[in-house]
Amino acid sequence: MGFFSDLFLGDKCKFCGNRSLNDDLHHKTFSFQMRYCNSCKRLGIYGEIPRCYRCGTPQTSYGQNEYNVWLPKCPKCGYIWDDD
């Protein structure tokens, strides 16, 4: 039943387990998706977590760039992910 639940109801939130994730916040296709959960009000990275360009740490925090877009941020050095 888990396969069909994922297929028809969508992915589970990794924080609360509910299936109330919003669509991807990015308009491009990346190796990850940033999704917002309507029930627990948290933002999460789904898919391949990007690594920091500067120190190589997985970017598991979140930050806004100069255009107020939420992107992955390095918890160690503070570098915000860039798609260039």
XYZ file of C-alpha atoms in Angstrom:
84
model
C 0.000 0.000 0.000
C 2.978 2.337 0.536
C 3.783 2.559 -3.164
C 0.224 3.534 -4.101
C -0.007 6.008 -1.213
C 3.151 7.741 -2.432
C 1.887 7.685 -5.995
C -1.555 9.168 -5.345
C -1.148 11.140 -2.111
C 2.374 12.491 -2.652
C 5.544 12.317 -0.606
C 5.661 12.393 3.174
C 7.139 15.308 5.074
C 10.420 14.183 6.636
C 9.680 16.163 9.804
C 6.047 15.346 10.673
C 5.134 12.516 8.251
C 2.009 14.184 6.815
C 1.409 14.291 3.087
C 0.796 18.035 2.829
C 3.879 19.187 0.915
C 3.592 22.106 -1.480
C 4.990 21.870 -4.970
C 8.612 22.660 -5.715
C 9.550 26.281 -5.017
C 12.020 26.369 -7.943
C 10.989 26.797 -11.551
C 14.085 25.036 -12.876
C 14.825 21.355 -12.555
C 17.638 20.711 -10.093
C 18.853 17.518 -8.430
C 16.918 18.592 -5.311
C 13.566 20.116 -4.454
C 12.756 22.527 -1.657
C 9.260 21.836 -0.394
C 7.161 23.502 2.278
C 4.906 21.440 4.554
C 1.497 22.978 5.247
C 0.948 21.034 8.471
C 4.225 21.570 10.377
C 5.201 24.800 8.528
C 8.765 23.655 7.838
C 10.893 23.814 4.723
C 12.821 20.723 3.637
C 15.253 19.639 0.945
C 14.143 16.527 -0.938
C 16.301 14.614 -3.357
C 20.079 14.962 -3.610
C 21.320 17.416 -0.976
C 23.810 19.838 -2.570
C 27.312 20.228 -1.145
C 28.924 23.546 -0.297
C 31.201 24.952 -2.984
C 33.609 26.343 -0.382
C 33.996 23.613 2.262
C 32.180 20.531 0.878
C 29.687 20.256 3.767
C 26.108 19.179 2.862
C 23.917 22.287 2.705
C 21.179 21.338 5.133
C 20.234 24.849 6.353
C 18.183 27.400 4.452
C 18.730 31.028 3.549
C 17.381 33.679 1.217
C 19.397 35.147 -1.637
C 19.210 38.778 -2.838
C 15.933 38.014 -4.662
C 14.293 36.591 -1.476
C 14.304 33.048 -2.871
C 14.847 30.275 -0.311
C 17.912 28.199 -1.167
C 20.099 25.624 0.604
C 22.697 27.170 2.913
C 25.847 25.680 4.415
C 25.547 25.315 8.208
C 29.331 25.523 8.583
C 30.462 28.552 6.522
C 27.117 30.190 5.588
C 27.496 29.910 1.796
C 24.108 30.038 0.016
C 23.738 27.646 -2.932
C 24.084 29.170 -6.382
C 23.137 27.534 -9.678
C 25.898 29.199 -11.730
